[in-house]
Amino acid sequence: MNPRCQAILHQQQRARRQASNTDAYAFFNLLTSPELFDCVESLLPDHRERLFPPTETLSMFMAQALSADRSCQKAVNDLAIKQLLGGLSPCSTHTGGYCRARQRLPLEMVSTLVQNTGKLISTYVAQTWRWMGRPVRLVDGTTVSMPDTAANQAAYPLSRGQKAGLGFPLCRLEGIVCLSSGAVLNAALGRFRGKGGDEQTLLRSMLDTLNAGDVLVGDAYYATYFLLCELQRRGVDGVFEQYGARRRSTDFRRGKRLGTRDHLIALEKPRKRPAWMSVASYEQVPDRLEVRELKVGEKILVTTLRCTSQTPKAALKSLFRSRWHVELDLRNLKATMGLEMLSCKTSAMTIKELWVYLLAHNLIRLIMAQSASLADCLPRELSFKHSLQLWLAWRPLAEAASQHENLTGLLLLVAQQRVGNRAGRMEPRALKQRPKPYPLLTRTRRSARAELQRSGHPKRAK
């Protein structure tokens, strides 16, 4: 037998044995657990029994986010076909009722479900999935584009270097992600520019998501004195890349030497109080903070994990390399699921759409975590896009046979495709395929359209 086929056969046999001996459906049943059920019930608004109740609307909204065709028309058409095949009178294919139902859907309900699903998934992960027995949280930020409407521009203005009427409104998205499962634990949204939209401010609004004993890993944006002090106060350890200005002045001959380019150093509290911090909070911050600085490869890390016997240099190097997973998670959200450009026309609906994407993302991570527990592997070894494709193919057909059999087969299929071990992979950020030779639009579309009408030559307007 082919070695690959033999390995797949052994994996399927091991998964079936584990499914019969353990509660293999614990992860999948989280969505119907009493905790989430009570949460959904408490967040449901007052509503009549109509065609689009809140739970049905949320389900259709998530199906939109997971589908390649994200139009409301397709969502309503799918419901009409489902009712027709179920022996019911098909609903109208007009989208007005569904769009109004989406507007009535409480934002708090969706955002709270994202936080609760992420928390439950990360709570039930296997102990062997954690780093040295500790849960690791990854933090990073990105930007999301919105349709160029007046409502979106008012709430999320364009970047300063963008001419009016040419760019797209930008929203900054900051997320805390579980390293073990890939689930989004919490997210914060802000303007791309302006007060209160930077990554530090957004992270401070989510610090209650972290628990004592967690390890927070991030890039150089987060290696600040006040954040390290706050994490230490909460019993959370941080591992960050050293900030650029601080990195240039790092001298490993100072402080207490721990090893080659590895030392403990005492940082002094900044004399100037930040504008966002109150006087009382500033006075409570300690005057000195002892941190560990170490050089791994070409990067200098700063961390509150000071004991070399408990956290050796090699372990911290491996941990920080896993920070790249949050970059891949953001890429899955933006490129694979289509979050890079939202579709709603108003700011309120755009933010709601963004949270629905995060909830759909956690649903896929839920399936991957369950599949990994059956196949005795790490969730990060499974392909997100492969899992998404299987879920989209399985979901419409799941009602035709036993749910138990369908789910077992689905999880076995998810575990078949593994992500390649590409440690240290480097690729140029450049495109080989040339774009279409169309000129860029350098003014508003309205003025360009007016010139076309005047000239009568469509190819002349630029």
CSV table of C-alpha atoms in Angstrom, one decimal:
chain,number,residue,atom,x,y,z
A,1,MET,CA,0.0,0.0,0.0
A,2,ASN,CA,1.1,3.5,-0.7
A,3,PRO,CA,2.7,5.0,2.5
A,4,ARG,CA,0.5,8.1,2.3
A,5,CYS,CA,-2.7,6.0,1.9
A,6,GLN,CA,-1.5,3.8,4.8
A,7,ALA,CA,-1.0,6.8,7.0
A,8,ILE,CA,-4.4,8.1,6.2
A,9,LEU,CA,-6.0,4.7,7.0
A,10,HIS,CA,-4.2,4.5,10.3
A,11,GLN,CA,-5.3,8.1,11.1
A,12,GLN,CA,-9.0,7.3,10.4
A,13,GLN,CA,-8.8,4.1,12.5
A,14,ARG,CA,-7.3,6.0,15.4
A,15,ALA,CA,-9.9,8.8,15.1
A,16,ARG,CA,-12.8,6.2,15.1
A,17,ARG,CA,-11.4,4.6,18.2
A,18,GLN,CA,-11.0,7.9,20.0
A,19,ALA,CA,-14.5,9.0,19.0
A,20,SER,CA,-15.9,5.8,20.5
A,21,ASN,CA,-13.9,6.2,23.7
A,22,THR,CA,-14.1,9.9,24.4
A,23,ASP,CA,-16.6,12.7,24.2
A,24,ALA,CA,-15.5,13.6,20.7
A,25,TYR,CA,-18.4,16.0,20.2
A,26,ALA,CA,-17.6,18.3,23.2
A,27,PHE,CA,-16.2,21.0,21.0
A,28,PHE,CA,-19.1,20.9,18.5
A,29,ASN,CA,-21.7,20.9,21.3
A,30,LEU,CA,-20.3,24.2,22.7
A,31,LEU,CA,-22.6,26.2,20.4
A,32,THR,CA,-25.6,24.5,22.1
A,33,SER,CA,-24.1,24.5,25.6
A,34,PRO,CA,-26.1,25.9,28.5
A,35,GLU,CA,-23.6,28.8,28.8
A,36,LEU,CA,-24.1,29.9,25.2
A,37,PHE,CA,-27.8,29.2,25.2
A,38,ASP,CA,-28.3,31.4,28.3
A,39,CYS,CA,-26.2,34.1,26.7
A,40,VAL,CA,-28.2,34.0,23.5
A,41,GLU,CA,-31.5,34.1,25.4
A,42,SER,CA,-30.4,37.0,27.5
A,43,LEU,CA,-29.4,39.0,24.4
A,44,LEU,CA,-32.4,38.3,22.2
A,45,PRO,CA,-34.4,41.5,21.6
A,46,ASP,CA,-38.2,41.6,21.9
A,47,HIS,CA,-39.5,40.2,18.6
A,48,ARG,CA,-42.5,38.6,17.0
A,49,GLU,CA,-42.6,35.2,15.5
A,50,ARG,CA,-42.0,36.2,11.9
A,51,LEU,CA,-40.1,34.9,8.8
A,52,PHE,CA,-36.7,36.2,10.0
A,53,PRO,CA,-36.4,35.9,13.8
A,54,PRO,CA,-33.0,36.9,15.3
A,55,THR,CA,-31.5,33.4,15.4
A,56,GLU,CA,-32.5,32.7,11.8
A,57,THR,CA,-31.2,36.1,10.7
A,58,LEU,CA,-27.9,35.5,12.4
A,59,SER,CA,-27.6,32.1,10.8
A,60,MET,CA,-28.2,33.5,7.3
A,61,PHE,CA,-25.8,36.4,8.0
A,62,MET,CA,-23.1,33.9,8.9
A,63,ALA,CA,-23.8,31.9,5.8
A,64,GLN,CA,-23.3,35.1,3.8
A,65,ALA,CA,-19.9,35.7,5.4
A,66,LEU,CA,-18.8,32.1,4.6
A,67,SER,CA,-20.1,32.1,1.0
A,68,ALA,CA,-18.2,33.4,-2.0
A,69,ASP,CA,-21.4,35.2,-3.1
A,70,ARG,CA,-22.1,37.5,-0.2
A,71,SER,CA,-25.2,39.2,-1.6
A,72,CYS,CA,-28.4,39.4,0.4
A,73,GLN,CA,-30.2,38.1,-2.7
A,74,LYS,CA,-28.4,34.8,-2.6
A,75,ALA,CA,-29.2,34.4,1.2
A,76,VAL,CA,-32.9,35.0,0.5
A,77,ASN,CA,-32.9,32.7,-2.5
A,78,ASP,CA,-31.3,29.9,-0.4
A,79,LEU,CA,-34.0,30.2,2.2
A,80,ALA,CA,-36.8,30.1,-0.5
A,81,ILE,CA,-35.3,26.9,-2.0
A,82,LYS,CA,-34.9,25.4,1.5
A,83,GLN,CA,-38.6,26.0,2.2
A,84,LEU,CA,-39.7,24.8,-1.2
A,85,LEU,CA,-37.8,21.5,-0.8
A,86,GLY,CA,-39.1,21.2,2.8
A,87,GLY,CA,-42.7,21.1,1.6
A,88,LEU,CA,-43.4,24.7,2.8
A,89,SER,CA,-44.7,27.7,0.9
A,90,PRO,CA,-41.6,29.5,-0.5
A,91,CYS,CA,-41.0,32.9,0.9
A,92,SER,CA,-40.7,36.0,-1.3
A,93,THR,CA,-37.3,36.4,-3.0
A,94,HIS,CA,-37.4,40.2,-2.3
A,95,THR,CA,-34.6,41.1,0.1
A,96,GLY,CA,-36.3,44.0,2.0
A,97,GLY,CA,-37.5,41.9,4.9
A,98,TYR,CA,-34.2,40.2,5.4
A,99,CYS,CA,-32.3,43.5,5.3
A,100,ARG,CA,-34.6,45.0,7.9
A,101,ALA,CA,-34.1,41.9,10.1
A,102,ARG,CA,-30.3,42.3,9.9
A,103,GLN,CA,-30.7,45.9,11.0
A,104,ARG,CA,-32.8,44.8,14.0
A,105,LEU,CA,-30.1,42.2,15.0
A,106,PRO,CA,-28.4,43.5,18.2
A,107,LEU,CA,-24.7,44.2,17.8
A,108,GLU,CA,-24.1,43.2,21.4
A,109,MET,CA,-25.6,39.8,20.7
A,110,VAL,CA,-23.1,39.1,17.9
A,111,SER,CA,-20.0,40.5,19.7
A,112,THR,CA,-20.8,38.7,22.9
A,113,LEU,CA,-21.2,35.4,21.0
A,114,VAL,CA,-17.8,35.9,19.5
A,115,GLN,CA,-16.2,36.4,22.9
A,116,ASN,CA,-18.1,33.5,24.5
A,117,THR,CA,-17.3,31.0,21.7
A,118,GLY,CA,-13.6,32.0,21.7
A,119,LYS,CA,-13.5,31.7,25.5
A,120,LEU,CA,-15.1,28.3,25.5
A,121,ILE,CA,-13.0,26.9,22.7
A,122,SER,CA,-9.8,28.1,24.4
A,123,THR,CA,-10.9,26.7,27.8
A,124,TYR,CA,-11.6,23.2,26.4
A,125,VAL,CA,-8.3,22.9,24.5
A,126,ALA,CA,-6.0,20.0,25.4
A,127,GLN,CA,-3.2,20.7,27.8
A,128,THR,CA,-0.7,19.4,25.3
A,129,TRP,CA,-1.7,22.1,22.9
A,130,ARG,CA,-0.4,24.8,25.3
A,131,TRP,CA,3.1,26.3,25.5
A,132,MET,CA,4.9,24.9,28.6
A,133,GLY,CA,1.4,24.3,30.0
A,134,ARG,CA,0.4,28.0,29.8
A,135,PRO,CA,-2.2,29.5,27.4
A,136,VAL,CA,-0.7,31.9,24.9
A,137,ARG,CA,-2.6,34.8,23.5
A,138,LEU,CA,-1.5,36.6,20.3
A,139,VAL,CA,-2.3,40.2,19.6
A,140,ASP,CA,-2.1,42.1,16.3
A,141,GLY,CA,-4.0,44.7,14.3
A,142,THR,CA,-5.0,45.3,10.7
A,143,THR,CA,-7.2,47.5,8.6
A,144,VAL,CA,-10.5,46.7,6.8
A,145,SER,CA,-11.9,48.6,3.9
A,146,MET,CA,-15.6,49.7,3.7
A,147,PRO,CA,-17.8,50.8,0.8
A,148,ASP,CA,-17.2,54.5,-0.1
A,149,THR,CA,-20.5,55.9,1.2
A,150,ALA,CA,-21.2,59.1,3.1
A,151,ALA,CA,-22.2,57.3,6.2
A,152,ASN,CA,-19.0,55.2,6.3
A,153,GLN,CA,-16.8,58.2,5.6
A,154,ALA,CA,-18.3,60.2,8.4
A,155,ALA,CA,-17.6,57.4,10.9
A,156,TYR,CA,-14.3,56.1,9.5
A,157,PRO,CA,-12.6,58.8,7.5
A,158,LEU,CA,-10.0,58.2,4.8
A,159,SER,CA,-6.3,58.3,5.4
A,160,ARG,CA,-4.7,61.8,5.4
A,161,GLY,CA,-2.8,61.1,2.2
A,162,GLN,CA,-5.9,60.1,0.3
A,163,LYS,CA,-7.7,62.6,-2.0
A,164,ALA,CA,-11.4,63.1,-1.1
A,165,GLY,CA,-13.7,60.8,-3.1
A,166,LEU,CA,-11.0,58.4,-4.3
A,167,GLY,CA,-10.2,56.1,-1.4
A,168,PHE,CA,-12.2,53.9,0.8
A,169,PRO,CA,-13.0,54.4,4.5
A,170,LEU,CA,-10.7,52.3,6.7
A,171,CYS,CA,-11.5,50.7,10.1
A,172,ARG,CA,-8.7,49.4,12.3
A,173,LEU,CA,-9.3,46.0,13.7
A,174,GLU,CA,-7.4,44.7,16.8
A,175,GLY,CA,-7.8,41.1,17.9
A,176,ILE,CA,-6.6,38.8,20.6
A,177,VAL,CA,-6.3,35.2,19.3
A,178,CYS,CA,-5.7,31.9,21.1
A,179,LEU,CA,-2.5,30.4,19.8
A,180,SER,CA,-3.6,26.8,20.5
A,181,SER,CA,-7.0,26.8,18.7
A,182,GLY,CA,-6.8,30.0,16.5
A,183,ALA,CA,-10.1,31.2,18.0
A,184,VAL,CA,-10.7,35.0,18.3
A,185,LEU,CA,-11.1,35.8,22.0
A,186,ASN,CA,-12.0,39.4,21.6
A,187,ALA,CA,-11.7,42.3,19.1
A,188,ALA,CA,-11.8,46.1,19.2
A,189,LEU,CA,-12.5,48.5,16.4
A,190,GLY,CA,-11.4,52.0,15.8
A,191,ARG,CA,-10.7,54.7,13.2
A,192,PHE,CA,-7.7,54.3,11.1
A,193,ARG,CA,-6.6,57.8,12.0
A,194,GLY,CA,-7.6,60.0,14.9
A,195,LYS,CA,-7.6,59.9,18.7
A,196,GLY,CA,-8.3,56.5,20.2
A,197,GLY,CA,-7.7,54.4,17.1
A,198,ASP,CA,-4.2,53.3,17.7
A,199,GLU,CA,-3.3,49.7,18.5
A,200,GLN,CA,-2.2,50.4,22.1
A,201,THR,CA,-5.6,52.1,22.9
A,202,LEU,CA,-7.5,49.3,21.4
A,203,LEU,CA,-5.5,46.7,23.3
A,204,ARG,CA,-6.1,48.5,26.6
A,205,SER,CA,-9.8,48.2,26.0
A,206,MET,CA,-9.5,44.4,25.8
A,207,LEU,CA,-7.2,43.7,28.7
A,208,ASP,CA,-10.0,42.1,30.7
A,209,THR,CA,-10.0,39.3,28.2
A,210,LEU,CA,-6.7,38.1,29.6
A,211,ASN,CA,-6.5,35.9,32.7
A,212,ALA,CA,-3.8,35.5,35.3
A,213,GLY,CA,-1.3,32.9,34.0
A,214,ASP,CA,-1.7,33.9,30.3
A,215,VAL,CA,1.2,34.8,28.1
A,216,LEU,CA,0.7,37.7,25.6
A,217,VAL,CA,2.8,37.8,22.5
A,218,GLY,CA,3.0,40.7,20.1
A,219,ASP,CA,5.2,42.8,17.9
A,220,ALA,CA,7.2,46.0,18.6
A,221,TYR,CA,4.1,48.2,18.9
A,222,TYR,CA,3.3,46.8,22.3
A,223,ALA,CA,6.7,46.8,24.1
A,224,THR,CA,5.9,49.9,26.2
A,225,TYR,CA,6.6,50.5,29.9
A,226,PHE,CA,3.0,51.1,31.0
A,227,LEU,CA,1.6,48.0,29.2
A,228,LEU,CA,4.3,45.8,30.7
A,229,CYS,CA,3.4,47.2,34.2
A,230,GLU,CA,-0.3,46.6,33.6
A,231,LEU,CA,0.3,43.0,32.5
A,232,GLN,CA,2.5,42.3,35.5
A,233,ARG,CA,-0.2,43.7,37.8
A,234,ARG,CA,-2.8,41.3,36.2
A,235,GLY,CA,-0.5,38.3,36.5
A,236,VAL,CA,0.0,38.1,32.8
A,237,ASP,CA,3.4,37.7,31.2
A,238,GLY,CA,4.3,39.5,28.0
A,239,VAL,CA,6.8,38.6,25.1
A,240,PHE,CA,7.3,41.4,22.6
A,241,GLU,CA,9.8,42.5,20.1
A,242,GLN,CA,11.8,45.4,21.3
A,243,TYR,CA,10.7,48.8,20.1
A,244,GLY,CA,12.9,50.3,17.4
A,245,ALA,CA,14.2,53.3,19.3
A,246,ARG,CA,14.9,51.2,22.4
A,247,ARG,CA,16.5,48.5,20.4
A,248,ARG,CA,19.2,50.8,19.0
A,249,SER,CA,20.3,51.7,22.6
A,250,THR,CA,20.2,48.2,24.0
A,251,ASP,CA,23.5,47.4,25.7
A,252,PHE,CA,23.9,43.8,26.9
A,253,ARG,CA,26.9,44.7,29.0
A,254,ARG,CA,24.5,46.4,31.4
A,255,GLY,CA,22.3,44.8,34.0
A,256,LYS,CA,22.5,41.2,35.2
A,257,ARG,CA,23.9,38.9,32.7
A,258,LEU,CA,21.9,35.7,32.1
A,259,GLY,CA,23.7,34.4,29.0
A,260,THR,CA,24.9,35.4,25.6
A,261,ARG,CA,23.0,38.5,24.7
A,262,ASP,CA,20.6,37.8,27.5
A,263,HIS,CA,20.2,40.0,30.6
A,264,LEU,CA,17.9,41.5,33.2
A,265,ILE,CA,17.6,45.3,33.2
A,266,ALA,CA,15.6,47.8,35.2
A,267,LEU,CA,13.5,50.3,33.3
A,268,GLU,CA,12.6,53.7,34.6
A,269,LYS,CA,9.1,55.1,34.5
A,270,PRO,CA,8.7,57.8,31.9
A,271,ARG,CA,8.6,61.2,33.5
A,272,LYS,CA,5.9,62.5,31.2
A,273,ARG,CA,2.4,61.2,31.9
A,274,PRO,CA,0.6,60.0,28.7
A,275,ALA,CA,-2.5,62.0,27.7
A,276,TRP,CA,-4.7,58.9,28.0
A,277,MET,CA,-3.7,58.1,31.5
A,278,SER,CA,-5.2,59.8,34.6
A,279,VAL,CA,-3.0,61.3,37.3
A,280,ALA,CA,-4.1,58.7,39.8
A,281,SER,CA,-3.3,55.8,37.5
A,282,TYR,CA,0.1,57.3,36.6
A,283,GLU,CA,1.0,57.6,40.3
A,284,GLN,CA,0.1,54.0,40.9
A,285,VAL,CA,2.5,52.7,38.3
A,286,PRO,CA,5.8,51.6,39.9
A,287,ASP,CA,8.9,53.7,39.3
A,288,ARG,CA,11.0,50.8,38.2
A,289,LEU,CA,10.3,47.6,36.3
A,290,GLU,CA,12.7,44.7,35.8
A,291,VAL,CA,12.4,43.0,32.5
A,292,ARG,CA,14.5,40.6,30.5
A,293,GLU,CA,16.1,41.5,27.2
A,294,LEU,CA,17.5,38.8,24.8
A,295,LYS,CA,18.6,38.7,21.2
A,296,VAL,CA,17.2,35.8,19.1
A,297,GLY,CA,18.3,35.9,15.5
A,298,GLU,CA,18.0,39.4,14.2
A,299,LYS,CA,15.4,40.4,16.8
A,300,ILE,CA,15.6,41.7,20.4
A,301,LEU,CA,12.8,40.5,22.7
A,302,VAL,CA,11.6,42.1,25.9
A,303,THR,CA,9.7,39.9,28.3
A,304,THR,CA,8.6,39.7,31.9
A,305,LEU,CA,9.6,36.0,31.9
A,306,ARG,CA,12.8,36.5,33.8
A,307,CYS,CA,13.8,33.0,35.0
A,308,THR,CA,16.2,31.2,32.6
A,309,SER,CA,15.6,27.8,34.1
A,310,GLN,CA,11.8,27.9,33.6
A,311,THR,CA,11.9,29.8,30.3
A,312,PRO,CA,15.2,29.2,28.5
A,313,LYS,CA,16.2,31.3,25.6
A,314,ALA,CA,15.4,28.6,23.0
A,315,ALA,CA,11.9,28.3,24.3
A,316,LEU,CA,11.3,32.1,24.0
A,317,LYS,CA,12.7,32.1,20.5
A,318,SER,CA,10.3,29.3,19.5
A,319,LEU,CA,7.4,31.1,21.2
A,320,PHE,CA,8.0,34.3,19.4
A,321,ARG,CA,8.2,32.6,16.1
A,322,SER,CA,4.7,31.3,16.7
A,323,ARG,CA,3.5,34.9,16.7
A,324,TRP,CA,3.4,34.7,12.9
A,325,HIS,CA,0.2,32.6,13.3
A,326,VAL,CA,-1.8,35.7,14.1
A,327,GLU,CA,-0.6,37.2,10.7
A,328,LEU,CA,-1.9,34.0,9.0
A,329,ASP,CA,-5.2,34.2,11.0
A,330,LEU,CA,-5.8,37.8,9.8
A,331,ARG,CA,-4.9,36.7,6.2
A,332,ASN,CA,-7.5,33.9,6.5
A,333,LEU,CA,-10.1,36.4,7.6
A,334,LYS,CA,-9.3,39.0,4.9
A,335,ALA,CA,-8.3,36.9,1.9
A,336,THR,CA,-10.0,33.5,2.4
A,337,MET,CA,-13.2,34.7,4.0
A,338,GLY,CA,-13.4,38.1,2.2
A,339,LEU,CA,-13.2,40.4,5.2
A,340,GLU,CA,-10.7,42.7,3.4
A,341,MET,CA,-13.6,44.6,1.8
A,342,LEU,CA,-16.9,44.8,3.6
A,343,SER,CA,-20.2,45.2,1.8
A,344,CYS,CA,-22.7,47.1,4.0
A,345,LYS,CA,-23.4,50.7,3.2
A,346,THR,CA,-23.8,52.2,6.7
A,347,SER,CA,-21.3,52.3,9.6
A,348,ALA,CA,-23.6,50.5,12.0
A,349,MET,CA,-24.2,47.6,9.6
A,350,THR,CA,-20.6,47.5,8.6
A,351,ILE,CA,-19.4,46.9,12.1
A,352,LYS,CA,-22.1,44.3,12.7
A,353,GLU,CA,-21.0,42.6,9.5
A,354,LEU,CA,-17.4,42.5,10.8
A,355,TRP,CA,-18.4,40.8,14.0
A,356,VAL,CA,-20.4,38.3,12.0
A,357,TYR,CA,-17.2,37.4,10.1
A,358,LEU,CA,-15.4,36.9,13.4
A,359,LEU,CA,-18.2,34.6,14.6
A,360,ALA,CA,-18.1,32.6,11.4
A,361,HIS,CA,-14.3,32.3,11.8
A,362,ASN,CA,-14.7,30.9,15.3
A,363,LEU,CA,-17.2,28.4,13.9
A,364,ILE,CA,-14.6,27.0,11.5
A,365,ARG,CA,-12.0,27.0,14.3
A,366,LEU,CA,-14.4,25.1,16.4
A,367,ILE,CA,-14.6,22.4,13.7
A,368,MET,CA,-10.8,22.3,13.3
A,369,ALA,CA,-10.3,22.0,17.1
A,370,GLN,CA,-12.6,19.1,17.2
A,371,SER,CA,-11.0,17.4,14.2
A,372,ALA,CA,-7.6,17.9,15.8
A,373,SER,CA,-8.7,16.2,19.0
A,374,LEU,CA,-9.9,13.2,17.0
A,375,ALA,CA,-6.8,13.0,14.8
A,376,ASP,CA,-4.4,13.5,17.7
A,377,CYS,CA,-2.7,16.5,16.2
A,378,LEU,CA,-2.5,20.3,16.7
A,379,PRO,CA,-5.3,22.5,15.3
A,380,ARG,CA,-2.5,24.7,13.8
A,381,GLU,CA,-1.5,21.7,11.6
A,382,LEU,CA,-4.8,21.7,9.8
A,383,SER,CA,-5.7,23.9,6.8
A,384,PHE,CA,-8.2,26.7,7.5
A,385,LYS,CA,-9.2,27.0,3.8
A,386,HIS,CA,-9.7,23.2,3.5
A,387,SER,CA,-11.9,23.2,6.6
A,388,LEU,CA,-13.9,26.1,5.2
A,389,GLN,CA,-14.5,24.4,1.9
A,390,LEU,CA,-15.6,21.2,3.5
A,391,TRP,CA,-18.0,23.0,5.8
A,392,LEU,CA,-19.6,24.9,2.9
A,393,ALA,CA,-20.1,21.6,1.0
A,394,TRP,CA,-21.3,19.7,4.0
A,395,ARG,CA,-23.7,22.2,5.5
A,396,PRO,CA,-26.5,22.1,2.9
A,397,LEU,CA,-26.5,18.2,2.8
A,398,ALA,CA,-26.2,17.6,6.5
A,399,GLU,CA,-29.9,17.1,7.0
A,400,ALA,CA,-30.1,14.2,4.6
A,401,ALA,CA,-28.7,11.6,6.9
A,402,SER,CA,-27.7,11.0,10.5
A,403,GLN,CA,-26.0,14.1,12.1
A,404,HIS,CA,-23.7,11.8,14.0
A,405,GLU,CA,-22.4,10.0,10.9
A,406,ASN,CA,-22.1,13.2,8.9
A,407,LEU,CA,-20.1,15.0,11.6
A,408,THR,CA,-17.7,12.1,12.1
A,409,GLY,CA,-17.0,11.9,8.4
A,410,LEU,CA,-16.6,15.6,8.1
A,411,LEU,CA,-14.0,15.7,10.9
A,412,LEU,CA,-12.1,12.9,9.3
A,413,LEU,CA,-12.0,14.8,6.0
A,414,VAL,CA,-10.8,18.0,7.8
A,415,ALA,CA,-7.9,16.1,9.4
A,416,GLN,CA,-6.7,14.7,6.1
A,417,GLN,CA,-5.1,17.9,4.8
A,418,ARG,CA,-2.1,19.1,6.9
A,419,VAL,CA,-0.3,22.4,6.6
A,420,GLY,CA,3.3,22.0,5.4
A,421,ASN,CA,6.1,22.6,7.9
A,422,ARG,CA,7.6,25.7,6.3
A,423,ALA,CA,9.7,27.0,9.2
A,424,GLY,CA,11.8,30.1,8.2
A,425,ARG,CA,10.0,30.4,4.9
A,426,MET,CA,10.6,33.8,3.2
A,427,GLU,CA,8.8,35.1,0.1
A,428,PRO,CA,9.1,38.5,-1.6
A,429,ARG,CA,6.1,40.7,-1.3
A,430,ALA,CA,5.8,41.2,-5.0
A,431,LEU,CA,3.4,40.1,-7.8
A,432,LYS,CA,4.6,38.3,-10.9
A,433,GLN,CA,1.4,38.7,-12.8
A,434,ARG,CA,1.0,42.1,-14.4
A,435,PRO,CA,-2.2,44.1,-13.8
A,436,LYS,CA,-4.6,45.2,-16.5
A,437,PRO,CA,-3.3,48.3,-18.4
A,438,TYR,CA,-6.0,50.6,-17.1
A,439,PRO,CA,-5.1,54.0,-15.7
A,440,LEU,CA,-5.8,54.9,-12.1
A,441,LEU,CA,-8.9,56.9,-11.2
A,442,THR,CA,-7.4,60.2,-10.0
A,443,ARG,CA,-10.6,62.1,-9.4
A,444,THR,CA,-14.2,61.4,-8.3
A,445,ARG,CA,-16.2,59.0,-10.3
A,446,ARG,CA,-18.9,61.6,-10.8
A,447,SER,CA,-16.6,64.1,-12.5
A,448,ALA,CA,-15.0,61.4,-14.7
A,449,ARG,CA,-18.4,60.2,-15.8
A,450,ALA,CA,-19.4,63.8,-16.7
A,451,GLU,CA,-16.4,64.2,-18.9
A,452,LEU,CA,-17.2,60.9,-20.7
A,453,GLN,CA,-20.7,62.3,-21.4
A,454,ARG,CA,-19.3,65.5,-22.8
A,455,SER,CA,-16.5,64.0,-24.9
A,456,GLY,CA,-18.5,61.0,-26.2
A,457,HIS,CA,-15.2,59.0,-26.2
A,458,PRO,CA,-15.2,56.5,-23.2
A,459,LYS,CA,-11.5,55.8,-23.5
A,460,ARG,CA,-10.4,59.4,-23.1
A,461,ALA,CA,-11.5,60.0,-19.6
A,462,LYS,CA,-9.0,59.3,-16.8
